[in-house]
Short mmCIF file of C-alpha atoms and ligand atoms in Angstrom, two decimals:
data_model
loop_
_atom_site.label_atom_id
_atom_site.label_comp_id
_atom_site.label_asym_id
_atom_site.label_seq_id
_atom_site.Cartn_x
_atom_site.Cartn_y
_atom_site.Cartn_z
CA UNK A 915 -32.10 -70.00 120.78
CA UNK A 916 -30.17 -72.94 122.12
CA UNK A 917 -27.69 -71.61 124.06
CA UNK A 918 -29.27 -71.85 127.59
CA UNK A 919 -25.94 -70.45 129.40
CA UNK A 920 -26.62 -67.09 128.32
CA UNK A 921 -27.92 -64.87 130.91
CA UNK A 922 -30.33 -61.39 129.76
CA UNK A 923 -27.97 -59.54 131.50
CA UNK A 924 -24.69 -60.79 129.93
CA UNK A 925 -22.55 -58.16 129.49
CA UNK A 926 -20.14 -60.09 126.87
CA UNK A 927 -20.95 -59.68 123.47
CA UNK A 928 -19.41 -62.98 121.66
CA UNK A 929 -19.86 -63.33 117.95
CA UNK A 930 -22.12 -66.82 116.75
CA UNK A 931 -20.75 -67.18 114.14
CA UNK A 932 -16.31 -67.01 115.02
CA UNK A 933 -16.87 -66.77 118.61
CA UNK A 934 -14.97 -63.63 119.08
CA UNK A 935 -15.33 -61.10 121.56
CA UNK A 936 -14.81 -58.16 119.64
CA UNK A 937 -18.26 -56.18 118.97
CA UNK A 938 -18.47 -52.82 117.49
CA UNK A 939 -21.82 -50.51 117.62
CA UNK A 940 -23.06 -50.24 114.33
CA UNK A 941 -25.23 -47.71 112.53
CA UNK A 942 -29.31 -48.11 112.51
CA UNK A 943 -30.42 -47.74 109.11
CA UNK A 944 -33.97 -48.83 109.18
CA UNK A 945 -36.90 -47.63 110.88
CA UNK A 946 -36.70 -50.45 112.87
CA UNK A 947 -33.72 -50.02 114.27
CA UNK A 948 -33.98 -46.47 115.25
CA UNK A 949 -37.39 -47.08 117.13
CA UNK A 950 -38.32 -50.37 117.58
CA UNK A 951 -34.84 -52.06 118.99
CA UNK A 952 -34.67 -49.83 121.57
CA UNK A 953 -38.07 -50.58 123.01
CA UNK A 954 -36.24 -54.32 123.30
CA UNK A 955 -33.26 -52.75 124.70
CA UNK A 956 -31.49 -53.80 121.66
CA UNK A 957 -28.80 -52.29 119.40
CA UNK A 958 -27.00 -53.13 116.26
CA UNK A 959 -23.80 -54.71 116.83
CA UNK A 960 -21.32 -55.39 114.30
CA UNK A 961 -18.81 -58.16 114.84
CA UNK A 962 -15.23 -56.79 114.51
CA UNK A 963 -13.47 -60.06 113.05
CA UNK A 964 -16.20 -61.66 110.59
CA UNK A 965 -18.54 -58.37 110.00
CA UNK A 966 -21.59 -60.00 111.18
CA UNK A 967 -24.25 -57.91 112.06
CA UNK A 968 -26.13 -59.06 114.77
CA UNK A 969 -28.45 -56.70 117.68
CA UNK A 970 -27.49 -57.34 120.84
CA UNK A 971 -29.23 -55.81 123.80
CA UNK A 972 -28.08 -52.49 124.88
CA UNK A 973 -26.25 -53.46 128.13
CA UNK A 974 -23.89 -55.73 126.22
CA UNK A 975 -20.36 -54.10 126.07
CA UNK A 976 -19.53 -53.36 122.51
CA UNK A 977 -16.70 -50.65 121.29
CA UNK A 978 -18.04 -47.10 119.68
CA UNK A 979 -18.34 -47.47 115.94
CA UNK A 980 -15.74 -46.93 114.25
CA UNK A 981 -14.80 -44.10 111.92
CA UNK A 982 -15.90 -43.97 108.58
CA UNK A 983 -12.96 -44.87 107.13
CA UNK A 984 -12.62 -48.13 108.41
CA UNK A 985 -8.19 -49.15 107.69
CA UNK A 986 -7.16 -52.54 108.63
CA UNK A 987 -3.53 -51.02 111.37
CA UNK A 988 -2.12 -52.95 113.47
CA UNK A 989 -2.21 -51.13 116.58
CA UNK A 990 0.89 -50.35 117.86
CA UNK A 991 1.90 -49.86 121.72
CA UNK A 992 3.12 -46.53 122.02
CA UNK A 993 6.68 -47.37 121.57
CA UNK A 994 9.71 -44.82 123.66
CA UNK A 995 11.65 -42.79 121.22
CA UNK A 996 14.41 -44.79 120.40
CA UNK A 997 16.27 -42.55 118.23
CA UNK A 998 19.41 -41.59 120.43
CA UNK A 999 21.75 -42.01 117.93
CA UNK A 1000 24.85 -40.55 118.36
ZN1 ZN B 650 -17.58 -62.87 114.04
#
């Protein structure tokens, strides 16, 4: 606990340990994450460059989990047809 800037209310999630601001929700497994984080307002978040699994409290603004099947794409802008050959 020794970063004072960080306000309860932050809305950012920012990995500790690569500083990214890329959170994913993550699955609760345990008992304890099912019924006890959410009395502190706090969910599982999983950090989407490093993996590190971390709770964060429930107001922070993570992206849904993702899909089981978890493929490292490149995520392509949805590029015009640009097949007019002639
Ligand atoms: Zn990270």
């Amino acid at each position: 606990m020794s970063d004072s800037s960080d306000s309860p209310f932050s809305q950012l999630y920012r990995c500790r340990d690569c500083g990214r601001e890329l959170g994913f929700r993550s699955r609760r497994r345990t008992f304890g994450e099912r019924f006890i984080l959410p009395i502190f307002l706090l969910q599982p978040v999983r950090c989407g460059e490093c993996f590190r699994r971390d709770y964060r409290l429930i107001f922070t603004q993570v992206r849904p989990r993702l899909s089981e099947t978890v493929r490292p794409m490149p995520v392509k802008p949805a590029a015009p047809p640009n097949q007019h050959v002639a």
